[in-house]
Short mmCIF file of C-alpha atoms in Angstrom, two decimals:
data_model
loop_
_atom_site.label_atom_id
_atom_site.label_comp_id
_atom_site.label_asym_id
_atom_site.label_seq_id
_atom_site.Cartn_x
_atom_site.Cartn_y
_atom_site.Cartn_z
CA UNK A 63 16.64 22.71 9.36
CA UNK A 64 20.52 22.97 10.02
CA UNK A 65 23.06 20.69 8.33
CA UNK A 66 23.26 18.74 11.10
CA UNK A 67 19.84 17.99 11.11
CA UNK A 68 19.88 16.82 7.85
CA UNK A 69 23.14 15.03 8.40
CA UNK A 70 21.36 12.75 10.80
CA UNK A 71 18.16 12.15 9.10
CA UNK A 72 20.81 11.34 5.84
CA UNK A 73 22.71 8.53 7.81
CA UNK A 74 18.74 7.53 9.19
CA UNK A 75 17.32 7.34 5.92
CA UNK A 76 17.50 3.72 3.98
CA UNK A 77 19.98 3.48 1.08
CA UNK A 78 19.28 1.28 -1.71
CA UNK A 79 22.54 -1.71 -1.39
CA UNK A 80 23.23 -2.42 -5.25
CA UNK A 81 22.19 -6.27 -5.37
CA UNK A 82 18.65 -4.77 -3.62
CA UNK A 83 16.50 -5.41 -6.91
CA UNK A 84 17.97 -6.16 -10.11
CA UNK A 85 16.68 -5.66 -13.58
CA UNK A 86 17.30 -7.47 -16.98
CA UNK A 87 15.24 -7.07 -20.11
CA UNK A 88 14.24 -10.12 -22.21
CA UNK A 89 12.41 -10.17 -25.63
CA UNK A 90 11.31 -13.13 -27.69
CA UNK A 91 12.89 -11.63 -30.87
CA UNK A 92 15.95 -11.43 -32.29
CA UNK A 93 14.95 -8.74 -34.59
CA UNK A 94 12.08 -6.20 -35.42
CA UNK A 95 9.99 -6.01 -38.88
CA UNK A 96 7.25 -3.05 -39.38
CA UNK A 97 4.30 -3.01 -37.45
CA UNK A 98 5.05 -6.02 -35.61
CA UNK A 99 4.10 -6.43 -31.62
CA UNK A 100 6.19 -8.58 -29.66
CA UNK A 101 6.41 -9.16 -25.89
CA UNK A 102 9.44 -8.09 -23.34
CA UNK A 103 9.42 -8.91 -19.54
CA UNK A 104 11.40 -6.84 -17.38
CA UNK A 105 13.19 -9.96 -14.90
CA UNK A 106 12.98 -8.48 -10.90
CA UNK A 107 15.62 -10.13 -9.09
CA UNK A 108 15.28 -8.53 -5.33
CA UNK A 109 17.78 -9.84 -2.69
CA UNK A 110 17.12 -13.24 -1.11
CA UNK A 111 13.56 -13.02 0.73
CA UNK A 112 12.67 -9.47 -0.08
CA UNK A 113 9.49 -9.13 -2.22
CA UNK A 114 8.27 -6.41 -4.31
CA UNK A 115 4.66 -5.51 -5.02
CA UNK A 116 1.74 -6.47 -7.42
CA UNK A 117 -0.54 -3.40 -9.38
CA UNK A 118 -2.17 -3.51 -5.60
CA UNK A 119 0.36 -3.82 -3.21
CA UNK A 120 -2.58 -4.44 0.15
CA UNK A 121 -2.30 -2.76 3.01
CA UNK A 122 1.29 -0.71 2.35
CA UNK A 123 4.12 -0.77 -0.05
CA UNK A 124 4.02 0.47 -3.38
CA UNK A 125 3.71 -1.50 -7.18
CA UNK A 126 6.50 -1.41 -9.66
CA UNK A 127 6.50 1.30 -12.13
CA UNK A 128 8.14 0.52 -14.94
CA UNK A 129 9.34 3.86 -17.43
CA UNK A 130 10.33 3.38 -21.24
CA UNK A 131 12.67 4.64 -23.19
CA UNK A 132 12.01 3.18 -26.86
CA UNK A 133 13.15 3.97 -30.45
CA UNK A 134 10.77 6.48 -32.37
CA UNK A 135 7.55 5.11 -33.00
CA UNK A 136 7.66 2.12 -30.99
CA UNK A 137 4.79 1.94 -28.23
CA UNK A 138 5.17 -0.16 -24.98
CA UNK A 139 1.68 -1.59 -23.67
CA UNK A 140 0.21 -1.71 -19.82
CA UNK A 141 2.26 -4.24 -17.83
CA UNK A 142 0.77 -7.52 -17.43
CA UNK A 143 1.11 -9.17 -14.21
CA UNK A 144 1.99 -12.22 -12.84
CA UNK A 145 -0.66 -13.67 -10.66
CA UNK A 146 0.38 -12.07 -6.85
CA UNK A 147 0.41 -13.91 -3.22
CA UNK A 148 -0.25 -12.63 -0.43
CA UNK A 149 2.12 -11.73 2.40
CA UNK A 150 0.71 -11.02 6.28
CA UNK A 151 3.49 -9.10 8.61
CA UNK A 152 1.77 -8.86 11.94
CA UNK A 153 -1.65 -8.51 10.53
CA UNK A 154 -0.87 -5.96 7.75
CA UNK A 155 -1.33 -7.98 4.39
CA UNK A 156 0.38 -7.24 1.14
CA UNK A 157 0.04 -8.90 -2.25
CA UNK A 158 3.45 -9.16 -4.19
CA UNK A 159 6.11 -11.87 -5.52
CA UNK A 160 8.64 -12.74 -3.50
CA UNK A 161 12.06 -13.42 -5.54
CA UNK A 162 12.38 -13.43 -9.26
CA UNK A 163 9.37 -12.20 -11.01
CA UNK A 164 8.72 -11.04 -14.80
CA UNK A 165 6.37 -8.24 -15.82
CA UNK A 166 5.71 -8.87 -19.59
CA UNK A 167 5.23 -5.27 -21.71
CA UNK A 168 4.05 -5.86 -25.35
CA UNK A 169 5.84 -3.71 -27.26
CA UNK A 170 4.35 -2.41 -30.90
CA UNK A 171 7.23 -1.04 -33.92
CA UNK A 172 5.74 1.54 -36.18
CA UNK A 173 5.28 0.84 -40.12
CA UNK A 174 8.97 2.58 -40.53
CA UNK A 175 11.24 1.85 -38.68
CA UNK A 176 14.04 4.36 -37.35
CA UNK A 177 17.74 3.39 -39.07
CA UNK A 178 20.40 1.30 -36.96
CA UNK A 179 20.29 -0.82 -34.03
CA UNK A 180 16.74 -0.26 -32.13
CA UNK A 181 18.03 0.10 -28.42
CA UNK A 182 15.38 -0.19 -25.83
CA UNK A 183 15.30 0.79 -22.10
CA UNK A 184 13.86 0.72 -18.95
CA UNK A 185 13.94 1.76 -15.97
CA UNK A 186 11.99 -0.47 -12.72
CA UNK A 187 11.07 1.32 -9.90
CA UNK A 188 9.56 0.93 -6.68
CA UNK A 189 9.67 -0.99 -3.12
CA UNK A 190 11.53 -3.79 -1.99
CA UNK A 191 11.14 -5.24 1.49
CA UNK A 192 11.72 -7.78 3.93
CA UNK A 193 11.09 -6.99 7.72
CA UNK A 194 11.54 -3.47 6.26
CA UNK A 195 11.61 -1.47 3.15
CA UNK A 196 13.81 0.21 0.66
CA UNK A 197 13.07 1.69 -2.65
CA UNK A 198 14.79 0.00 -5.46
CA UNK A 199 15.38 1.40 -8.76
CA UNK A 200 17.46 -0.28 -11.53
CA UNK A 201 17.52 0.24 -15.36
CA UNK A 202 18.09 -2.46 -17.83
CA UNK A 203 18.73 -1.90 -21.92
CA UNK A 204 18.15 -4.91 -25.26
CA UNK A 205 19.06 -3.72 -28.47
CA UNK A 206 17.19 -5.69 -31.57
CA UNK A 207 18.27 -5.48 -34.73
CA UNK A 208 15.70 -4.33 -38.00
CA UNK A 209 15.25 -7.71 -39.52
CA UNK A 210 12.52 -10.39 -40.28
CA UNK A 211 11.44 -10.44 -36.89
CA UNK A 212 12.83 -13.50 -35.86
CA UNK A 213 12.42 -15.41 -32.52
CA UNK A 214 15.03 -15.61 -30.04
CA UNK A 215 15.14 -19.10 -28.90
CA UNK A 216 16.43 -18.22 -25.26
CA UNK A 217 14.24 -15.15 -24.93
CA UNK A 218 11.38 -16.96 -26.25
CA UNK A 219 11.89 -19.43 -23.61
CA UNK A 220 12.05 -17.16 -20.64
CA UNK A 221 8.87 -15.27 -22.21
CA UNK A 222 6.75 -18.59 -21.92
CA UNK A 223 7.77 -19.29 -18.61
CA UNK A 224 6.91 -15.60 -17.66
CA UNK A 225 3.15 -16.38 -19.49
CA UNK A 226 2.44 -19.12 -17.45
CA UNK A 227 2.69 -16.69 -13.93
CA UNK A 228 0.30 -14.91 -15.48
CA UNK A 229 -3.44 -15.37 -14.58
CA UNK A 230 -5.28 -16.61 -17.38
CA UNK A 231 -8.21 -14.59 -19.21
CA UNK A 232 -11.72 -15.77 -17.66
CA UNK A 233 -12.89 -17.06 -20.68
CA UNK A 234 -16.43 -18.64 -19.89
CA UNK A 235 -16.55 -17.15 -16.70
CA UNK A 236 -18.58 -14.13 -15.00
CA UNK A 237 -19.75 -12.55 -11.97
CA UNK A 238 -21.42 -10.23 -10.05
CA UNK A 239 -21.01 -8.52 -7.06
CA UNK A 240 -22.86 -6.21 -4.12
CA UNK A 241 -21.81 -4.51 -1.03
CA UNK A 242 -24.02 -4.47 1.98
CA UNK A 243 -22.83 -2.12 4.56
CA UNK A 244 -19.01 -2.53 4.99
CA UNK A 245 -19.63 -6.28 3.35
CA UNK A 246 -18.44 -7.12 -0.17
CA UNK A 247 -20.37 -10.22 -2.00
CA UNK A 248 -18.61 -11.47 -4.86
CA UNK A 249 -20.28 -14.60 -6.76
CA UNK A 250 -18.73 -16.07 -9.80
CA UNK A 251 -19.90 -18.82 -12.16
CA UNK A 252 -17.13 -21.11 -13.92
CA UNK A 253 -17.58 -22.18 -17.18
CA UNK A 254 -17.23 -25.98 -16.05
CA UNK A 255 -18.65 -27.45 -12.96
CA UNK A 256 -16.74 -27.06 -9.39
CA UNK A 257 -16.20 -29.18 -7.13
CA UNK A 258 -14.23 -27.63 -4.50
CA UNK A 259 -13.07 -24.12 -3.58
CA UNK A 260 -10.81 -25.28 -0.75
CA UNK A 261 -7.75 -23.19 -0.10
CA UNK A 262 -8.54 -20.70 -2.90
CA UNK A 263 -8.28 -16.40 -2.97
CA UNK A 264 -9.60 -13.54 -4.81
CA UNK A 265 -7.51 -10.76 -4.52
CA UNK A 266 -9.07 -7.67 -6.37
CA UNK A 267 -6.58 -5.59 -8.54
CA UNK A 268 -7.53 -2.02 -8.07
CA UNK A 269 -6.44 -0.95 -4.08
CA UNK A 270 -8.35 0.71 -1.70
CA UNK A 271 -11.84 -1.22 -2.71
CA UNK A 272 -11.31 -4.40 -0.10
CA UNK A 273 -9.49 -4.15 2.88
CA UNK A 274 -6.41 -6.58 2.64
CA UNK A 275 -6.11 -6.62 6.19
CA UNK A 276 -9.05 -9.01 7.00
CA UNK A 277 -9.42 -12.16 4.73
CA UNK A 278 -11.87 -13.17 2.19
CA UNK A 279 -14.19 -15.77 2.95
CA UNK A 280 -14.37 -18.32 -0.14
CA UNK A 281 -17.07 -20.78 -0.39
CA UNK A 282 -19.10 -23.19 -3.17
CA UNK A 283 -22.75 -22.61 -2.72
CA UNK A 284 -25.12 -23.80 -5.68
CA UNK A 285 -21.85 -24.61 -7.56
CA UNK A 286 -20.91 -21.09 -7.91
CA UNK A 287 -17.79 -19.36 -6.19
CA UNK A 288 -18.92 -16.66 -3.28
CA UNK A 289 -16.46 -14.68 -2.13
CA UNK A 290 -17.08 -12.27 1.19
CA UNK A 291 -14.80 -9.26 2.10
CA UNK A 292 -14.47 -6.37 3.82
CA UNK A 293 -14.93 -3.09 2.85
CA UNK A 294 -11.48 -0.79 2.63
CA UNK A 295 -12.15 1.75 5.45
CA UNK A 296 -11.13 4.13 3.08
CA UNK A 297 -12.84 3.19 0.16
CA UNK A 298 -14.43 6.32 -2.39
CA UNK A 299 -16.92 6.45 -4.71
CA UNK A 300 -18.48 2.80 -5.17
CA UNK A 301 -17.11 1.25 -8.05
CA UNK A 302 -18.54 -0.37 -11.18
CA UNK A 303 -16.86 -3.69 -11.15
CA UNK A 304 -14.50 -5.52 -8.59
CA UNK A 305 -11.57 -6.90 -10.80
CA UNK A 306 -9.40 -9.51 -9.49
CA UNK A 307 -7.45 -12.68 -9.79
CA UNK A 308 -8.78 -16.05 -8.68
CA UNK A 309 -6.12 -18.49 -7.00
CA UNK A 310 -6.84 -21.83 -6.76
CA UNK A 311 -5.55 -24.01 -3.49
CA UNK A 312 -2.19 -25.10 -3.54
CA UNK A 313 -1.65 -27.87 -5.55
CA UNK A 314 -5.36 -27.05 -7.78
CA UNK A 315 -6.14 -25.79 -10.42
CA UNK A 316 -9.61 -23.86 -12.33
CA UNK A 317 -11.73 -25.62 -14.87
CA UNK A 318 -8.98 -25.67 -17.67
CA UNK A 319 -6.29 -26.18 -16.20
CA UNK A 320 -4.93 -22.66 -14.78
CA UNK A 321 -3.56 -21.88 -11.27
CA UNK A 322 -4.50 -18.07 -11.85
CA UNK A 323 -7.95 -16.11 -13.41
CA UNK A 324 -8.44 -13.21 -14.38
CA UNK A 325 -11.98 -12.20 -13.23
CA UNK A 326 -14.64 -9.41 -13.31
CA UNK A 327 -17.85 -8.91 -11.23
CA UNK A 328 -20.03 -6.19 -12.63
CA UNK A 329 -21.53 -4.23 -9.23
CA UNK A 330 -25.17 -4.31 -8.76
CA UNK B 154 -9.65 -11.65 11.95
CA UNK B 155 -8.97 -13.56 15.13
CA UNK B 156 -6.40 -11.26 16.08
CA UNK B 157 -7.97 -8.11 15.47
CA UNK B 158 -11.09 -9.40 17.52
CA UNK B 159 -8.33 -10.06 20.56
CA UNK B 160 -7.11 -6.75 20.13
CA UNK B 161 -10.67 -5.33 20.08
CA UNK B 162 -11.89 -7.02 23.04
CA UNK B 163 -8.69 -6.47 25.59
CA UNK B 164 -8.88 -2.89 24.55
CA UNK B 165 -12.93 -2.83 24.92
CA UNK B 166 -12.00 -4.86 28.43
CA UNK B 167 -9.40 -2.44 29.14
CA UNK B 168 -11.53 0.23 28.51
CA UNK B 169 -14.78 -1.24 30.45
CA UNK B 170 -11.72 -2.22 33.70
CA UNK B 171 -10.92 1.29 33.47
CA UNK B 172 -14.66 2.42 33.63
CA UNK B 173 -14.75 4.51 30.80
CA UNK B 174 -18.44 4.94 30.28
CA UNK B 175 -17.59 5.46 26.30
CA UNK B 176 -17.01 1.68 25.47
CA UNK B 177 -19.71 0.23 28.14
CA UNK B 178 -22.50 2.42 26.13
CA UNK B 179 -21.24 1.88 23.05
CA UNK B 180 -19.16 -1.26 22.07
CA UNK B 181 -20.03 -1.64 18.20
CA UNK B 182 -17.99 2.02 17.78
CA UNK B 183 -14.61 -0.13 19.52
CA UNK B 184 -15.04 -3.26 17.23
CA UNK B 185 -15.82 -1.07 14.25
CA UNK B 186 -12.50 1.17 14.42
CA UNK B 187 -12.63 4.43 13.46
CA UNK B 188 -15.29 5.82 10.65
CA UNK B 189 -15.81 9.24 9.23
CA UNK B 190 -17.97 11.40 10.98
CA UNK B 191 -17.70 9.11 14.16
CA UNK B 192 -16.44 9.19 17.38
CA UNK B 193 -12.83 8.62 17.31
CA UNK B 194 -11.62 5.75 19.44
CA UNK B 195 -10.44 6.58 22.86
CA UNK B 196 -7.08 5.68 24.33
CA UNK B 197 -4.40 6.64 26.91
CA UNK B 198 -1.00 6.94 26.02
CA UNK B 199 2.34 7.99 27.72
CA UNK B 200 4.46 10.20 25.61
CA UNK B 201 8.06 10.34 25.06
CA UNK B 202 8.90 12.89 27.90
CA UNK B 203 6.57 10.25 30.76
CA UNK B 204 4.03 12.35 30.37
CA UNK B 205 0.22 10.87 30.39
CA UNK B 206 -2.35 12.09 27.83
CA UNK B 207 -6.00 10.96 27.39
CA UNK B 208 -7.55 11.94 23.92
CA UNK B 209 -10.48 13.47 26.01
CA UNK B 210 -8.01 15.93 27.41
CA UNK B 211 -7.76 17.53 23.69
CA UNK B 212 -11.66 17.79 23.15
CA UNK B 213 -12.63 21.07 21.55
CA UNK B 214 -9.00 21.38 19.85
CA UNK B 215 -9.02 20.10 16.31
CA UNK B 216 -6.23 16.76 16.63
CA UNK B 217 -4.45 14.99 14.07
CA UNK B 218 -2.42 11.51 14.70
CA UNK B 219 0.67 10.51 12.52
CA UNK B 220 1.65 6.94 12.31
CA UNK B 221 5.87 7.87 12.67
CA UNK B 222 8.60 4.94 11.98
CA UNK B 223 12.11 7.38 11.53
CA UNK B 224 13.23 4.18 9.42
CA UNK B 225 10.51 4.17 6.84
CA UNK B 226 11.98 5.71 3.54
CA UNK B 227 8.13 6.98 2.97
CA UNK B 228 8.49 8.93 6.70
CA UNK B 229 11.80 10.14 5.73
CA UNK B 230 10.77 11.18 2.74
CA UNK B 231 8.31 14.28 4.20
CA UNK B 232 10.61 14.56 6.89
CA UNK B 233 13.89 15.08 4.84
CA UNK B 234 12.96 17.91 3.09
CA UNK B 235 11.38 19.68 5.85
CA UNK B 236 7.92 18.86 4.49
CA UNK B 237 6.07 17.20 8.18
CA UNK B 238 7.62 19.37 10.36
CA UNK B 239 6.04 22.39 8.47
CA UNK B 240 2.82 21.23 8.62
CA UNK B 241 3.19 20.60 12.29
CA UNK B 242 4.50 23.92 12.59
CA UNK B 243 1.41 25.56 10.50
CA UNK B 244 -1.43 23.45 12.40
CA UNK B 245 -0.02 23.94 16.02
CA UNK B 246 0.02 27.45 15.34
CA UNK B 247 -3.69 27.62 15.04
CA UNK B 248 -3.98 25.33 17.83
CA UNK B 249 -4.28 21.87 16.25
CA UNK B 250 -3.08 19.41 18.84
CA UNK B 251 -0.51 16.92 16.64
CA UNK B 252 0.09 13.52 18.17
CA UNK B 253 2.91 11.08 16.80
CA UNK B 254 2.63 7.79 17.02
CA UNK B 255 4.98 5.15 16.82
CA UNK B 256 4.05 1.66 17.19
CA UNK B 257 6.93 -0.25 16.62
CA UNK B 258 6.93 -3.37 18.95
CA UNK B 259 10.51 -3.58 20.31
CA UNK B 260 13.09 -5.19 17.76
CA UNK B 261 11.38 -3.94 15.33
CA UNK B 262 12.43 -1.05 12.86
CA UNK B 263 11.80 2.16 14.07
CA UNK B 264 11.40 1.40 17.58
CA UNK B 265 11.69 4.47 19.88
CA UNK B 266 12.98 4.38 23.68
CA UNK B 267 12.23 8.03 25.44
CA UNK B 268 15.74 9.09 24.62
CA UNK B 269 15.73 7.85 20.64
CA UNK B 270 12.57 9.78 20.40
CA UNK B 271 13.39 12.67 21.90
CA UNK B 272 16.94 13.12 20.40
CA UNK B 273 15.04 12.45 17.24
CA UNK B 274 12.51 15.56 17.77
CA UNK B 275 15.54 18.17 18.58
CA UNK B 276 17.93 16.09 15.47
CA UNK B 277 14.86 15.99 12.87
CA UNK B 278 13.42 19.22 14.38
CA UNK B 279 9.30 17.87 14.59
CA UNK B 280 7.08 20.06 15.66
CA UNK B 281 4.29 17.50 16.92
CA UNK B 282 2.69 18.37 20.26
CA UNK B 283 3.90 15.13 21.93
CA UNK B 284 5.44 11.64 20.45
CA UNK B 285 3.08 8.94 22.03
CA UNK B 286 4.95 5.88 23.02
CA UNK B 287 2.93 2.68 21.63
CA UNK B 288 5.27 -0.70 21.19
CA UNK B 289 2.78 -2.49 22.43
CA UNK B 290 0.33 -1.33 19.33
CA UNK B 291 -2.98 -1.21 21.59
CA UNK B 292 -3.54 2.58 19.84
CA UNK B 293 -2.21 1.31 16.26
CA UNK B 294 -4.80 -1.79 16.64
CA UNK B 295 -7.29 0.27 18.22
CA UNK B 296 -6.92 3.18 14.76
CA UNK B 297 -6.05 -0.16 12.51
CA UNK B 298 -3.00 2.15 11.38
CA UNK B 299 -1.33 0.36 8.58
CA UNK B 300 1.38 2.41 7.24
CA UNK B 301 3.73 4.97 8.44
CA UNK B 302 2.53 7.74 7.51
CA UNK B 303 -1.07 7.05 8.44
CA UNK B 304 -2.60 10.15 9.48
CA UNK B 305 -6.01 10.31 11.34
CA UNK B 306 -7.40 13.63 11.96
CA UNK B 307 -10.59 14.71 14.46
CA UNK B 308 -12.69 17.60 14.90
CA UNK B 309 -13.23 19.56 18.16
CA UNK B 310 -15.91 17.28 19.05
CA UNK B 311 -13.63 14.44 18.48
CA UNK B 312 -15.44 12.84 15.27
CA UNK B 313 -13.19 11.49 13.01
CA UNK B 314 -13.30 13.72 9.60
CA UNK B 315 -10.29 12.43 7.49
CA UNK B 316 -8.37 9.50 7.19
CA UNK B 317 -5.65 7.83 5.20
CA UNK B 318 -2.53 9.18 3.19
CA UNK B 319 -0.58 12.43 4.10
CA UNK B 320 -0.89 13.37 -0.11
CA UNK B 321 -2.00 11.80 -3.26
CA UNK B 322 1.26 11.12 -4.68
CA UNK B 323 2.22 7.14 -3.47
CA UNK B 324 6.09 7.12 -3.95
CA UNK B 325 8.91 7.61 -1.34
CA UNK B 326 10.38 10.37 -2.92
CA UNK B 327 10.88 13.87 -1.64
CA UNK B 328 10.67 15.48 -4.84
CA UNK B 329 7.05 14.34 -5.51
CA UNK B 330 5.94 16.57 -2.38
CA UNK B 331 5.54 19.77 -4.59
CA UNK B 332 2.47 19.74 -6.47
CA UNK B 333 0.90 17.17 -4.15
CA UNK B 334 -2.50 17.61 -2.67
CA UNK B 335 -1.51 17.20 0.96
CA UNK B 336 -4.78 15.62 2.21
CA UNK B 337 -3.96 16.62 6.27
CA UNK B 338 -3.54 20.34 5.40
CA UNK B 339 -7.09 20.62 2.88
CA UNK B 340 -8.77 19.10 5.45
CA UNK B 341 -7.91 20.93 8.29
CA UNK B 342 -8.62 23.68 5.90
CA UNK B 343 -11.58 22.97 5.14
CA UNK B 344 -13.12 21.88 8.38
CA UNK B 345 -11.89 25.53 10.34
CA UNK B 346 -13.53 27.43 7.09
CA UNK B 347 -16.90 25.65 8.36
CA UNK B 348 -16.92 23.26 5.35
CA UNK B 349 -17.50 19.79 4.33
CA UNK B 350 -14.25 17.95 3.93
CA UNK B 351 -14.00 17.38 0.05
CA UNK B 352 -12.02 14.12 0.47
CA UNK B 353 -12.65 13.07 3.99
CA UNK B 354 -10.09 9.11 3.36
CA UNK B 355 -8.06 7.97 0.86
CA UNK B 356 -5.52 4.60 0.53
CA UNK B 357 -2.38 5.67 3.34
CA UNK B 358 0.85 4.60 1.46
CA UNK B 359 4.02 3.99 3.14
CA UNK B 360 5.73 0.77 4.92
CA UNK B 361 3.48 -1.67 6.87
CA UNK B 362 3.35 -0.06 10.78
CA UNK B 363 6.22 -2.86 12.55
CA UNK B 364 4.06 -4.85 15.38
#
């Protein structure tokens, strides 16, 4: 291709404005003692009504990847993420946050730890968009001092808040699931009695097994949650379990309590 | 739901006003959008130079269709580096009929008069057969194209024997193209060596197609 080719395509191509998605990194201690594990979230601030994307961004976009740079011996954990929502842009439906989220990392320090300040770093990358899309990448550093391990009052505080975004684990509960043709059939039992599924989702966590694009059907029959989908038109190799997160309607809550579960329906 | 079933039944009404024999005999193919080893859904579509094409003109010519938005950071990213336009090169050589398609409704990013799009095929230098003209998204709909790219690709008979992403690496950067298993290319591949298309779909990444 000639220069001027490449010229053009330069000035068509998307460039990533500063403010697009920023990063901080927050810990809930002030300092690190051997072999202790403590949690970090990485803060996403995109721009004012751009979102970015969950571990299964739907239809398009891409999740966050988050890459570590951490002291020697120190090991950072999967991230953990905040329970998603779902966006529809003329029929194509994505699941994502939209403004400030927090993926919590638990981070692990080896039995000796490496002299001087421990610096850690990351770097978040991935896709922001609104009506469009841009990809965002932005690094953020902490440094934590060897010590008694010692909570950080502020950090701590922004930590919790970050935990409660998170779906909770499904203690108590359990399913199982089937698919029929292009037909998923999720059923899941709660570990208390339920009285009303109204306005809930399931969105299931690993792409390319449900197709975002048409929504799940949700209802209560013989006090157990059935959830109905539709098969991704791409889908592989059938898999083993369809694991997701369980919304309750706005305003509801799950047996418990919780906004957000974690489930699992082992495929039959 | 509701507004894919529209979209299914104008085109399948289109299709039936028209009096093509292919949706009257067979409806459940239209509602069901495209499936491996299927008939691929048919359309008509005007390309960027006026010219007509029917999808039954390119029977017994292996075709592939490429969901195109020139603002998508995932479309510039194969098309930067030179990376689409090669394979459009390679397949047309062997007489692969490549169809772009954009479907961005007016307004919207990446939407293409004639001129854009043609300026854009001698500026970005594509090598596509023809860029099909779809604002209105009847052939996006019809394909349920998600994400620019999206590629679709059909056998001579017209059967649909891969869909999804143009590679297996999901990012928007150029630099991930080497080393990639570029899906498109393995599958054509495979399918003119008289084989079985090892991995006829997978998830398409990219930006959500602009209706």
């Amino acid at each position: 291709m000639s220069l001027i080719a490449f010229a053009s395509l330069v000035l068509l191509s998307p460039r990533q404005p500063d403010d697009l998605v920023q990063a901080r990194l927050i810990a809930e201690v002030r300092s690190v003692r051997p072999n202790q594990s403590f949690d970090v979230a990485v803060e996403l601030t995109p721009k004012a009504g751009w979102h970015t994307y969950w571990e299964n961004p739907g239809a398009s976009g891409l999740p966050t990847s988050l890459k570590w740079t951490l002291p020697a011996g120190f090991k950072a954990g999967p991230i953990r993420w905040p329970a998603p929502r779902s966006f529809n842009a003329g029929g194509i439906v994505n699941y994502g946050y939209e403004g400030r989220t927090w993926l919590i990392t638990r981070v692990t320090a080896p039995s000796r730890l490496p002299a001087g300040p421990l610096r850690l770093a990351v770097v978040a990358s991935g896709l922001a968009c609104d009506d469009q899309c841009v990809p965002f990448r932005d690094s953020a550093t902490l440094t934590l001092a060897s010590g008694n391990g010692a909570a950080d009052p502020s950090g701590a505080q922004v930590l919790a808040q970050a935990r409660r975004r998170l779906p909770a684990p499904g203690t108590g509960w359990s399913g199982t699931a089937s698919l029929s043709g292009s037909t998923w059939t999720a059923t899941f039992a709660a570990p208390a009695r339920l009285t009303s599924v109204q306005g809930a989702r399931f969105f299931v966590a690993p792409g390319n097994i449900v197709d975002p694009d048409v929504k799940e059907r949700i209802e209560l029959v013989g006090g157990r949650i059935r959830v109905t989908m539709t098969k991704s038109p791409t889908m592989g190799a059938r898999p083993t379990q369809l694991r997701g997160v369980l919304l309750a309607g706005p305003g509801r809550s799950w047996p418990g309590g919780h906004g957000a579960i974690q489930v699992t329906a082992a495929v039959r | 739901m509701k507004h894919k079933l529209v979209v299914t039944l104008s085109i399948a009404a289109l299709a039936i006003g028209a009096g093509a024999a292919f949706f009257q005999s067979r409806p459940m193919e239209v509602a069901g959008g495209p499936a491996i080893g299927r008939p691929a859904p048919q359309f008509t579509a005007t390309d960027s130079m006026g010219k007509s094409h029917k999808l039954s003109d390119f029977k017994g010519k292996y075709v592939v269709l490429e969901w195109f938005n020139n603002g998508c950071p995932f479309v510039v990213k194969h098309y930067k580096p030179g990376n689409m336009q090669a394979l459009q090169k390679e397949m047309t050589a062997k007489g692969v009929v490549w169809l772009t398609i954009s479907s961005s409704a007016e307004g919207k990013q990446g939407y293409l008069t004639n001129e854009t799009a043609n300026n854009l095929r001698k500026e970005w230098t594509m090598n596509s057969t023809a860029i099909l003209m779809d604002s209105a998204g009847t052939i996006g709909r019809m394909y349920g194209a998600r994400t620019t790219p999206h590629m679709f690709v059909l056998d001579p008979n017209q059967n649909v024997i891969y869909m999804g992403a143009i590679d297996d690496k999901p990012s928007a950067n150029s630099d991930d193209i080497a080393g990639a298993r570029n899906h498109v290319r393995e599958a054509l591949r495979e399918a003119m060596a008289g084989r079985r298309v090892s991995m006829p779909t997978s998830q398409p990444y990219g930006c959500s197609v602009k209706y």
